[in-house]
mmCIF file of C-alpha atoms and ligand atoms in Angstrom:
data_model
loop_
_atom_site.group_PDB
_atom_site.id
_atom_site.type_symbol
_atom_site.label_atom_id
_atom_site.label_comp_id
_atom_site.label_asym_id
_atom_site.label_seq_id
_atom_site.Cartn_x
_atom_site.Cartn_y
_atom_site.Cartn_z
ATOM 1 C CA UNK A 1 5.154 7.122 14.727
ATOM 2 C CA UNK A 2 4.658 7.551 18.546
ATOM 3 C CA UNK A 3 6.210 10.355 20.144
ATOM 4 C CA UNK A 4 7.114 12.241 16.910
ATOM 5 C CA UNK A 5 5.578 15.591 17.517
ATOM 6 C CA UNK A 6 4.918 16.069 13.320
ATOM 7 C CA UNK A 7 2.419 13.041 13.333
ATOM 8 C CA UNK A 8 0.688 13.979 16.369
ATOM 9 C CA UNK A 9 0.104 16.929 14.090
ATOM 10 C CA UNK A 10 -0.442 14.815 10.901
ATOM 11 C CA UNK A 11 -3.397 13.400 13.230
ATOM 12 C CA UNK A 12 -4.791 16.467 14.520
ATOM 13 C CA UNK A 13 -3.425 15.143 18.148
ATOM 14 C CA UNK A 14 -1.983 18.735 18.717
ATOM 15 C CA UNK A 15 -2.744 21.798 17.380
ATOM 16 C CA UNK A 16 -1.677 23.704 14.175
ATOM 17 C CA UNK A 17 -2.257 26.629 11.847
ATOM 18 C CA UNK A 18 -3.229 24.660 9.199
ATOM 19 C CA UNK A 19 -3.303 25.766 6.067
ATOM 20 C CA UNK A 20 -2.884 22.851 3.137
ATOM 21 C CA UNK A 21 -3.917 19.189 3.384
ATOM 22 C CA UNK A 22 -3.963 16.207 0.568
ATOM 23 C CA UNK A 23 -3.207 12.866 0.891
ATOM 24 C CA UNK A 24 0.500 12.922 0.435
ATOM 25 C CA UNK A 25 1.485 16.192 2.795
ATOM 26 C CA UNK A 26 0.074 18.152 5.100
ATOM 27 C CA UNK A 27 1.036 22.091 5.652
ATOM 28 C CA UNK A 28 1.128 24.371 8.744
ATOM 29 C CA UNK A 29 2.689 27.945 9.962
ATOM 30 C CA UNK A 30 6.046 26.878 12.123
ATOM 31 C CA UNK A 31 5.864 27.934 15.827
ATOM 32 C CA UNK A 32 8.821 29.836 15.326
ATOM 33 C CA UNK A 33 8.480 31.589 12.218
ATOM 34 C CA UNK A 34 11.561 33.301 10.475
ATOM 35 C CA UNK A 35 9.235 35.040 8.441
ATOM 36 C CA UNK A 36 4.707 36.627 8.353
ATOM 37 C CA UNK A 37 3.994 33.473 6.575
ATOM 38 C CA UNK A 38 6.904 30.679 7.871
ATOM 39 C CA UNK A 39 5.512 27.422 6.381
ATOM 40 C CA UNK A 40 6.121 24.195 7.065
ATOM 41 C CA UNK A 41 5.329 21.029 4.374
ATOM 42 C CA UNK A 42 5.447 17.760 6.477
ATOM 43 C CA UNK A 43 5.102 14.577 4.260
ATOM 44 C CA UNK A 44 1.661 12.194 5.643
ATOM 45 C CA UNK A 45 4.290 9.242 5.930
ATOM 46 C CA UNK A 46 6.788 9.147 8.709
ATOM 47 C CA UNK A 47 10.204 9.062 7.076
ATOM 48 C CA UNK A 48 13.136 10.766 8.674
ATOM 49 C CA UNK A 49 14.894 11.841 5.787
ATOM 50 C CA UNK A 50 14.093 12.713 2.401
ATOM 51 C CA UNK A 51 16.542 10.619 0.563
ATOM 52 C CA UNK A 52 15.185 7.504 2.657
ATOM 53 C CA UNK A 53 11.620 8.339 0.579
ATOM 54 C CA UNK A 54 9.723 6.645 -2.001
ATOM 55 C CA UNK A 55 10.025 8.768 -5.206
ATOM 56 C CA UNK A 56 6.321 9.211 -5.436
ATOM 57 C CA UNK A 57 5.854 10.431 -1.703
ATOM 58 C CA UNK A 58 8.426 13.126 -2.552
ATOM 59 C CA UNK A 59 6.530 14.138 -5.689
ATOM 60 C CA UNK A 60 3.222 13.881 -3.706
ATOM 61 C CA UNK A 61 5.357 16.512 -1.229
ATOM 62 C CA UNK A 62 6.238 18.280 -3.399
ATOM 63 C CA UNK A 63 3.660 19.143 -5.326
ATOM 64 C CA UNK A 64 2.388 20.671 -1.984
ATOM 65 C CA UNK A 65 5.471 22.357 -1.880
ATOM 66 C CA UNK A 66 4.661 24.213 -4.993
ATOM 67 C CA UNK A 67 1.033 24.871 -4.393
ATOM 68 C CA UNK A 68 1.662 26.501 -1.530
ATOM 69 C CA UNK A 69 4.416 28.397 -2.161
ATOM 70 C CA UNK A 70 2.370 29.680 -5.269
ATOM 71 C CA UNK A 71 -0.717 31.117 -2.374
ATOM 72 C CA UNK A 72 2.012 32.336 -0.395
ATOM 73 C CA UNK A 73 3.379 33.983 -3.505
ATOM 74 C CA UNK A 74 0.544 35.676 -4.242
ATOM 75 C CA UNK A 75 -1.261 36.279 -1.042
ATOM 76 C CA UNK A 76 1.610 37.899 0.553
ATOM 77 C CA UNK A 77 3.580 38.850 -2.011
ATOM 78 C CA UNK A 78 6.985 38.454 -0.852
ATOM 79 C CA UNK A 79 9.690 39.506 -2.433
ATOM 80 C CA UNK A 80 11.224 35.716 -2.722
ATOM 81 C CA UNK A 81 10.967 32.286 -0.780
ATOM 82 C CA UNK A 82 13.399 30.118 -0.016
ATOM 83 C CA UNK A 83 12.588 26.026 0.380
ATOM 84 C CA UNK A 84 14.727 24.691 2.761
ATOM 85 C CA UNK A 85 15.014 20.632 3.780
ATOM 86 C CA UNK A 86 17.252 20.266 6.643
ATOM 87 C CA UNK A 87 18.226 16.919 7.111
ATOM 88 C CA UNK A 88 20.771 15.038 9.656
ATOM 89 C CA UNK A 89 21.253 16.898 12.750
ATOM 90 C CA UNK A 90 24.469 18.563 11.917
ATOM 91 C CA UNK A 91 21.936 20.336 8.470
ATOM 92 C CA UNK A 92 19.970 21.763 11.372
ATOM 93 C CA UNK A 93 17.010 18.737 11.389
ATOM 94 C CA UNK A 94 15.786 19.456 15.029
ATOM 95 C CA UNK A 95 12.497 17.204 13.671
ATOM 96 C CA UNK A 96 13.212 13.838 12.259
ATOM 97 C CA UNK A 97 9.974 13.990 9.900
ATOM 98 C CA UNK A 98 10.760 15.072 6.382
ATOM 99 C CA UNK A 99 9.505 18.321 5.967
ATOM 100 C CA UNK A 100 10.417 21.409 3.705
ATOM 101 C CA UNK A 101 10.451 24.800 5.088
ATOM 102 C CA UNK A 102 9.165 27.537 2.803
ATOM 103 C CA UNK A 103 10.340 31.359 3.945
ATOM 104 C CA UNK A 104 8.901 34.233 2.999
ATOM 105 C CA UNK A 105 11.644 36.525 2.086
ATOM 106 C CA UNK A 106 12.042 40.198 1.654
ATOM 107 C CA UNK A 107 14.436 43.095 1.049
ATOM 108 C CA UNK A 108 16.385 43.478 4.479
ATOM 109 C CA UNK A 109 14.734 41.110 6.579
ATOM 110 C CA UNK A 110 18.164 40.067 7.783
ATOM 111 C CA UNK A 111 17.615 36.179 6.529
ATOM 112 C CA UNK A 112 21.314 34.935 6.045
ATOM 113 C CA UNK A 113 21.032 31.438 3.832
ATOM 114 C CA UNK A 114 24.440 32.204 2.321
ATOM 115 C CA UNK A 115 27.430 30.801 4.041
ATOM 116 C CA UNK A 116 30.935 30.893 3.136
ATOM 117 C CA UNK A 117 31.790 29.214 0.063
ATOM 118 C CA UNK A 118 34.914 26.665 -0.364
ATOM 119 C CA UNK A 119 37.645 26.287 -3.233
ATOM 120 C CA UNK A 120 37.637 22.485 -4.702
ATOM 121 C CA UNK A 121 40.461 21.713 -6.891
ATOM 122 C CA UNK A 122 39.500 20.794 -10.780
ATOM 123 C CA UNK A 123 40.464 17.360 -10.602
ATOM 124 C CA UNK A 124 38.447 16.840 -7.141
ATOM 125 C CA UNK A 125 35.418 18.478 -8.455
ATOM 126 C CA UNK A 126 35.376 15.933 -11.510
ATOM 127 C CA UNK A 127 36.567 13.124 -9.496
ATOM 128 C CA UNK A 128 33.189 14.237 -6.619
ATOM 129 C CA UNK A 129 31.149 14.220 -9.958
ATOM 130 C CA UNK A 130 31.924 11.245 -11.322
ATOM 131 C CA UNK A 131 31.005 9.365 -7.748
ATOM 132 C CA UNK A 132 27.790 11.012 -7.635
ATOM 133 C CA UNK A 133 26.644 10.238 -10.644
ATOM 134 C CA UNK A 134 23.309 7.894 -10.498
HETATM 135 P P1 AMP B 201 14.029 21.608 11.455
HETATM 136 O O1 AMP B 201 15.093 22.352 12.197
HETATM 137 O O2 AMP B 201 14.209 21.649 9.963
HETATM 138 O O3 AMP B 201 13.829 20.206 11.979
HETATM 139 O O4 AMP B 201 12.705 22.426 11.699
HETATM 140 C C1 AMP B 201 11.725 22.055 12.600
HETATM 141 C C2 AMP B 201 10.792 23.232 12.714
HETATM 142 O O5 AMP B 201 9.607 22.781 13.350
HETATM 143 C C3 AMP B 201 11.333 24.391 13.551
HETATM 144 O O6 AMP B 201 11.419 25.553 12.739
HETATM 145 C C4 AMP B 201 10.299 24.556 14.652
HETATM 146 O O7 AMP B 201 10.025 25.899 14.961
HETATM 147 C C5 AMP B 201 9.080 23.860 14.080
HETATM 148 N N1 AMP B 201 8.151 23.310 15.051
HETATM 149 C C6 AMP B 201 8.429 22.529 16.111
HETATM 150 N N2 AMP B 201 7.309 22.189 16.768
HETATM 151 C C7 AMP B 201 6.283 22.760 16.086
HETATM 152 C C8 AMP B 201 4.872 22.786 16.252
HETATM 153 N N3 AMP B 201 4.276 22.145 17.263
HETATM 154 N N4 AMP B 201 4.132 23.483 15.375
HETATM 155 C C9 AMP B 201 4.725 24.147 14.364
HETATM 156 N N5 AMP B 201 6.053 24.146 14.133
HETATM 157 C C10 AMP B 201 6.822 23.475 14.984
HETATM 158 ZN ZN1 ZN B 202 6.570 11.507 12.413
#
């Protein structure tokens, strides 16, 4: 897609640290890394969210995902990752080109990715549950 700054990268247009390519994803460090090692997996396809996707471009993302969160696993040898999709503007998508972050974490690097929690009601919970259900 024109003007989307994630396919310009998918085509080389602008410049990345590139580290992972296939045909389903591409992966590169983020500009403004939370983390020696900030990753970024941006699907090939230009889809703005990931539940818009076709099942197998998610797997084919995915499975880039995983391999290189494995090399980051044992290259750098964090003490734990976190994957993180953002998607919709209020989840913190400033890009609207699926793409999964993956953080290097480790003890006291000041990372927060645990909000406040909220109390649902039994009856709620089953009645949210039963809604979802595909
Ligand atoms: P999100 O908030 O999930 O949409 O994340 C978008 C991420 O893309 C941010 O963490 C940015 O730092 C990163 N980003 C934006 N432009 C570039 C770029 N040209 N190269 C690498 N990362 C980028
Ligand atoms: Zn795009």
């Amino acid at each position: 897609m024109e003007d989307c700054i994630f396919c310009k990268i998918v085509k080389g247009e602008i410049p990345s640290y590139r580290v992972y390519e296939d045909d389903s994803a591409i992966a590169f460090l983020d500009i403004n890394p939370m983390a020696r090692g900030h990753t970024l997996v941006v699907s090939k396809k230009h889809v703005e969210f990931l539940s818009d996707m076709d099942p197998d471009d998610i797997g084919g993302m995915f499975r880039a995902v995983g391999k290189v969160g494995d090399s980051i696993q044992k290259r750098l040898n964090p003490a734990g990752i976190n994957y993180i999709v953002n998607q919709g503007r209020t989840a913190g998508q400033i890009i609207p080109h699926v793409h999964c972050h993956i953080v290097p974490r480790n003890d006291g690097d000041g990372l927060e990715f645990h909000p406040k929690t909220i109390d649902i009601p039994e009856d709620e919970m089953k009645e949210i549950a039963e809604r979802l259900k595909v």
